[in-house]
Amino acid sequence: LVGSEMCIRDRFTAKNLNKEDISNDIFAEKDLTVLNVWGTFCGPCINEMPELASWSKEMPENVQIIGLVADISGDTDEQHIDLAKKIMEQSSGEFTNIIPGVDFVPLLSNVVGVPTTYFINKEGKIVGKPIVGAQVPKYKAFVEEYLKSLE
């Protein structure tokens, strides 16, 4: 699990905030996924959510953003699930947020602070370096550069 070879588990299952099943297939749907690891306790995470929400609506067709809510402990943690839903509603965020299960432990153990944003290709491999901190302009610049490399 080092650098660009780090990979989200080849196969994983998890739930979104509505407790619907999702799997690693979610990454195969787009050329690039912006995976924003955030926490319901994190001021900078919450403050960047409206900007992420509006960006998610204007992204190119082959790019998506997905949130991973680091401080939800499983799909029975109603307190944090409800808080995450409320934060998403208040910011008009309509993108998928994942409740991290055991499959995300390796990824989360590398997160030094939230928000941390990863970029994942359609094979589920992390590309580039993660960006730590609320830096939406940097996320956008990475996405633009990555898409140019696909042309």
PDB file of C-alpha atoms in Angstrom:
ATOM      1  CA  LEU A   1       0.000   0.000   0.000  1.00  0.00           C
ATOM      2  CA  VAL A   2       2.581   2.564  -1.020  1.00  0.00           C
ATOM      3  CA  GLY A   3       2.131   5.655  -3.165  1.00  0.00           C
ATOM      4  CA  SER A   4       0.478   5.220  -6.522  1.00  0.00           C
ATOM      5  CA  GLU A   5       0.327   1.454  -6.092  1.00  0.00           C
ATOM      6  CA  MET A   6      -2.022   1.901  -3.167  1.00  0.00           C
ATOM      7  CA  CYS A   7      -5.403   0.634  -4.122  1.00  0.00           C
ATOM      8  CA  ILE A   8      -8.818   0.680  -2.620  1.00  0.00           C
ATOM      9  CA  ARG A   9      -9.527  -3.000  -1.963  1.00  0.00           C
ATOM     10  CA  ASP A  10     -10.040  -4.771  -5.282  1.00  0.00           C
ATOM     11  CA  ARG A  11     -13.442  -5.848  -4.032  1.00  0.00           C
ATOM     12  CA  PHE A  12     -15.307  -4.048  -1.323  1.00  0.00           C
ATOM     13  CA  THR A  13     -18.839  -3.629  -0.168  1.00  0.00           C
ATOM     14  CA  ALA A  14     -20.082  -0.784   1.937  1.00  0.00           C
ATOM     15  CA  LYS A  15     -23.199   1.284   2.481  1.00  0.00           C
ATOM     16  CA  ASN A  16     -24.035   4.858   1.632  1.00  0.00           C
ATOM     17  CA  LEU A  17     -25.731   7.240   4.080  1.00  0.00           C
ATOM     18  CA  ASN A  18     -29.121   5.793   3.095  1.00  0.00           C
ATOM     19  CA  LYS A  19     -27.766   2.326   3.955  1.00  0.00           C
ATOM     20  CA  GLU A  20     -27.956   1.183   0.334  1.00  0.00           C
ATOM     21  CA  ASP A  21     -25.270  -1.265  -0.752  1.00  0.00           C
ATOM     22  CA  ILE A  22     -22.410   0.003  -2.851  1.00  0.00           C
ATOM     23  CA  SER A  23     -19.312  -1.784  -4.074  1.00  0.00           C
ATOM     24  CA  ASN A  24     -16.003  -1.127  -5.797  1.00  0.00           C
ATOM     25  CA  ASP A  25     -17.968  -1.054  -9.078  1.00  0.00           C
ATOM     26  CA  ILE A  26     -18.765   2.573  -8.231  1.00  0.00           C
ATOM     27  CA  PHE A  27     -15.229   3.520  -9.377  1.00  0.00           C
ATOM     28  CA  ALA A  28     -15.524   1.706 -12.718  1.00  0.00           C
ATOM     29  CA  GLU A  29     -18.402   3.995 -13.726  1.00  0.00           C
ATOM     30  CA  LYS A  30     -16.111   7.001 -14.309  1.00  0.00           C
ATOM     31  CA  ASP A  31     -12.555   7.655 -15.530  1.00  0.00           C
ATOM     32  CA  LEU A  32     -11.752   9.447 -12.275  1.00  0.00           C
ATOM     33  CA  THR A  33     -13.301   9.559  -8.817  1.00  0.00           C
ATOM     34  CA  VAL A  34     -12.468  12.319  -6.364  1.00  0.00           C
ATOM     35  CA  LEU A  35     -12.682  10.582  -2.966  1.00  0.00           C
ATOM     36  CA  ASN A  36     -13.041  13.180  -0.205  1.00  0.00           C
ATOM     37  CA  VAL A  37     -12.351  11.694   3.239  1.00  0.00           C
ATOM     38  CA  TRP A  38     -14.043  13.958   5.783  1.00  0.00           C
ATOM     39  CA  GLY A  39     -15.441  14.009   9.288  1.00  0.00           C
ATOM     40  CA  THR A  40     -18.602  15.386  10.853  1.00  0.00           C
ATOM     41  CA  PHE A  41     -16.422  17.008  13.576  1.00  0.00           C
ATOM     42  CA  CYS A  42     -14.173  18.822  11.075  1.00  0.00           C
ATOM     43  CA  GLY A  43     -14.779  22.533  10.487  1.00  0.00           C
ATOM     44  CA  PRO A  44     -12.700  22.774   7.276  1.00  0.00           C
ATOM     45  CA  CYS A  45     -14.465  19.661   5.902  1.00  0.00           C
ATOM     46  CA  ILE A  46     -17.902  21.138   6.552  1.00  0.00           C
ATOM     47  CA  ASN A  47     -16.857  24.552   5.214  1.00  0.00           C
ATOM     48  CA  GLU A  48     -15.691  23.116   1.873  1.00  0.00           C
ATOM     49  CA  MET A  49     -18.821  20.970   1.417  1.00  0.00           C
ATOM     50  CA  PRO A  50     -20.921  23.640  -0.399  1.00  0.00           C
ATOM     51  CA  GLU A  51     -18.060  24.198  -2.862  1.00  0.00           C
ATOM     52  CA  LEU A  52     -17.697  20.422  -3.398  1.00  0.00           C
ATOM     53  CA  ALA A  53     -21.472  20.164  -3.829  1.00  0.00           C
ATOM     54  CA  SER A  54     -21.584  22.784  -6.575  1.00  0.00           C
ATOM     55  CA  TRP A  55     -18.448  21.345  -8.259  1.00  0.00           C
ATOM     56  CA  SER A  56     -20.026  17.870  -8.274  1.00  0.00           C
ATOM     57  CA  LYS A  57     -22.881  19.272 -10.378  1.00  0.00           C
ATOM     58  CA  GLU A  58     -20.593  20.802 -12.991  1.00  0.00           C
ATOM     59  CA  MET A  59     -17.967  18.046 -13.282  1.00  0.00           C
ATOM     60  CA  PRO A  60     -17.238  16.510 -16.669  1.00  0.00           C
ATOM     61  CA  GLU A  61     -19.352  13.445 -17.479  1.00  0.00           C
ATOM     62  CA  ASN A  62     -16.418  11.065 -16.776  1.00  0.00           C
ATOM     63  CA  VAL A  63     -15.591  12.385 -13.274  1.00  0.00           C
ATOM     64  CA  GLN A  64     -17.437  11.983  -9.971  1.00  0.00           C
ATOM     65  CA  ILE A  65     -16.969  12.939  -6.358  1.00  0.00           C
ATOM     66  CA  ILE A  66     -17.641  10.543  -3.498  1.00  0.00           C
ATOM     67  CA  GLY A  67     -17.359  11.293   0.203  1.00  0.00           C
ATOM     68  CA  LEU A  68     -16.008   8.865   2.793  1.00  0.00           C
ATOM     69  CA  VAL A  69     -17.174   9.888   6.268  1.00  0.00           C
ATOM     70  CA  ALA A  70     -14.240   8.887   8.468  1.00  0.00           C
ATOM     71  CA  ASP A  71     -15.946   9.183  11.854  1.00  0.00           C
ATOM     72  CA  ILE A  72     -18.981   6.968  11.231  1.00  0.00           C
ATOM     73  CA  SER A  73     -18.450   3.656  13.038  1.00  0.00           C
ATOM     74  CA  GLY A  74     -20.521   1.311  10.926  1.00  0.00           C
ATOM     75  CA  ASP A  75     -24.066   1.474   9.645  1.00  0.00           C
ATOM     76  CA  THR A  76     -25.600   1.384  13.142  1.00  0.00           C
ATOM     77  CA  ASP A  77     -23.931   4.690  14.152  1.00  0.00           C
ATOM     78  CA  GLU A  78     -27.150   6.690  13.711  1.00  0.00           C
ATOM     79  CA  GLN A  79     -25.801   9.781  15.471  1.00  0.00           C
ATOM     80  CA  HIS A  80     -22.959  10.330  12.975  1.00  0.00           C
ATOM     81  CA  ILE A  81     -24.995   9.136   9.972  1.00  0.00           C
ATOM     82  CA  ASP A  82     -27.725  11.680  10.792  1.00  0.00           C
ATOM     83  CA  LEU A  83     -25.134  14.412  11.302  1.00  0.00           C
ATOM     84  CA  ALA A  84     -23.450  13.605   7.974  1.00  0.00           C
ATOM     85  CA  LYS A  85     -26.832  13.674   6.196  1.00  0.00           C
ATOM     86  CA  LYS A  86     -27.620  17.043   7.780  1.00  0.00           C
ATOM     87  CA  ILE A  87     -24.258  18.493   6.688  1.00  0.00           C
ATOM     88  CA  MET A  88     -24.852  17.239   3.140  1.00  0.00           C
ATOM     89  CA  GLU A  89     -28.388  18.693   3.063  1.00  0.00           C
ATOM     90  CA  GLN A  90     -27.227  22.082   4.366  1.00  0.00           C
ATOM     91  CA  SER A  91     -24.537  22.261   1.678  1.00  0.00           C
ATOM     92  CA  SER A  92     -26.869  20.983  -1.116  1.00  0.00           C
ATOM     93  CA  GLY A  93     -24.528  18.037  -1.589  1.00  0.00           C
ATOM     94  CA  GLU A  94     -26.103  15.306  -3.669  1.00  0.00           C
ATOM     95  CA  PHE A  95     -23.070  13.089  -4.191  1.00  0.00           C
ATOM     96  CA  THR A  96     -22.681   9.648  -2.632  1.00  0.00           C
ATOM     97  CA  ASN A  97     -21.094   9.346   0.804  1.00  0.00           C
ATOM     98  CA  ILE A  98     -19.712   6.035   2.019  1.00  0.00           C
ATOM     99  CA  ILE A  99     -19.943   4.648   5.536  1.00  0.00           C
ATOM    100  CA  PRO A 100     -16.474   3.108   5.911  1.00  0.00           C
ATOM    101  CA  GLY A 101     -16.400  -0.586   6.718  1.00  0.00           C
ATOM    102  CA  VAL A 102     -13.494  -2.901   7.455  1.00  0.00           C
ATOM    103  CA  ASP A 103     -12.381  -2.727   3.796  1.00  0.00           C
ATOM    104  CA  PHE A 104     -11.424   0.925   4.291  1.00  0.00           C
ATOM    105  CA  VAL A 105      -9.176   0.405   7.336  1.00  0.00           C
ATOM    106  CA  PRO A 106      -5.944   0.296   5.235  1.00  0.00           C
ATOM    107  CA  LEU A 107      -6.845   3.552   3.465  1.00  0.00           C
ATOM    108  CA  LEU A 108      -8.019   5.334   6.620  1.00  0.00           C
ATOM    109  CA  SER A 109      -4.908   4.282   8.543  1.00  0.00           C
ATOM    110  CA  ASN A 110      -2.899   6.425   6.092  1.00  0.00           C
ATOM    111  CA  VAL A 111      -5.040   9.536   6.625  1.00  0.00           C
ATOM    112  CA  VAL A 112      -3.164  12.030   8.808  1.00  0.00           C
ATOM    113  CA  GLY A 113      -5.963  14.592   8.906  1.00  0.00           C
ATOM    114  CA  VAL A 114      -9.290  15.389   7.351  1.00  0.00           C
ATOM    115  CA  PRO A 115     -10.182  16.411   4.805  1.00  0.00           C
ATOM    116  CA  THR A 116      -7.858  14.249   2.729  1.00  0.00           C
ATOM    117  CA  THR A 117      -8.757  13.879  -0.917  1.00  0.00           C
ATOM    118  CA  TYR A 118      -7.698  10.926  -3.050  1.00  0.00           C
ATOM    119  CA  PHE A 119      -8.022  10.489  -6.795  1.00  0.00           C
ATOM    120  CA  ILE A 120      -9.010   7.022  -7.986  1.00  0.00           C
ATOM    121  CA  ASN A 121      -9.029   5.735 -11.541  1.00  0.00           C
ATOM    122  CA  LYS A 122     -11.630   3.379 -12.987  1.00  0.00           C
ATOM    123  CA  GLU A 123      -9.488   0.356 -11.983  1.00  0.00           C
ATOM    124  CA  GLY A 124      -9.752   1.450  -8.333  1.00  0.00           C
ATOM    125  CA  LYS A 125      -6.089   2.537  -8.137  1.00  0.00           C
ATOM    126  CA  ILE A 126      -5.094   5.759  -6.406  1.00  0.00           C
ATOM    127  CA  VAL A 127      -3.442   8.121  -8.884  1.00  0.00           C
ATOM    128  CA  GLY A 128      -1.284  11.060  -7.911  1.00  0.00           C
ATOM    129  CA  LYS A 129      -0.731  12.152  -4.327  1.00  0.00           C
ATOM    130  CA  PRO A 130      -3.551  12.730  -1.857  1.00  0.00           C
ATOM    131  CA  ILE A 131      -4.249  16.357  -1.005  1.00  0.00           C
ATOM    132  CA  VAL A 132      -4.526  17.053   2.724  1.00  0.00           C
ATOM    133  CA  GLY A 133      -6.624  20.009   3.781  1.00  0.00           C
ATOM    134  CA  ALA A 134      -9.593  21.839   2.288  1.00  0.00           C
ATOM    135  CA  GLN A 135      -8.082  22.875  -1.052  1.00  0.00           C
ATOM    136  CA  VAL A 136     -10.793  22.626  -3.695  1.00  0.00           C
ATOM    137  CA  PRO A 137      -8.799  24.641  -6.302  1.00  0.00           C
ATOM    138  CA  LYS A 138      -5.999  22.045  -6.010  1.00  0.00           C
ATOM    139  CA  TYR A 139      -8.490  19.179  -6.447  1.00  0.00           C
ATOM    140  CA  LYS A 140      -9.838  20.858  -9.583  1.00  0.00           C
ATOM    141  CA  ALA A 141      -6.335  21.439 -10.983  1.00  0.00           C
ATOM    142  CA  PHE A 142      -5.435  17.772 -10.438  1.00  0.00           C
ATOM    143  CA  VAL A 143      -8.618  16.621 -12.210  1.00  0.00           C
ATOM    144  CA  GLU A 144      -7.928  18.912 -15.197  1.00  0.00           C
ATOM    145  CA  GLU A 145      -4.345  17.653 -15.527  1.00  0.00           C
ATOM    146  CA  TYR A 146      -5.402  14.015 -15.173  1.00  0.00           C
ATOM    147  CA  LEU A 147      -8.097  14.351 -17.848  1.00  0.00           C
ATOM    148  CA  LYS A 148      -5.549  15.928 -20.222  1.00  0.00           C
ATOM    149  CA  SER A 149      -3.327  12.867 -19.723  1.00  0.00           C
ATOM    150  CA  LEU A 150      -6.185  10.631 -20.934  1.00  0.00           C
ATOM    151  CA  GLU A 151      -6.632  12.479 -24.230  1.00  0.00           C
TER     152      GLU A 151
END
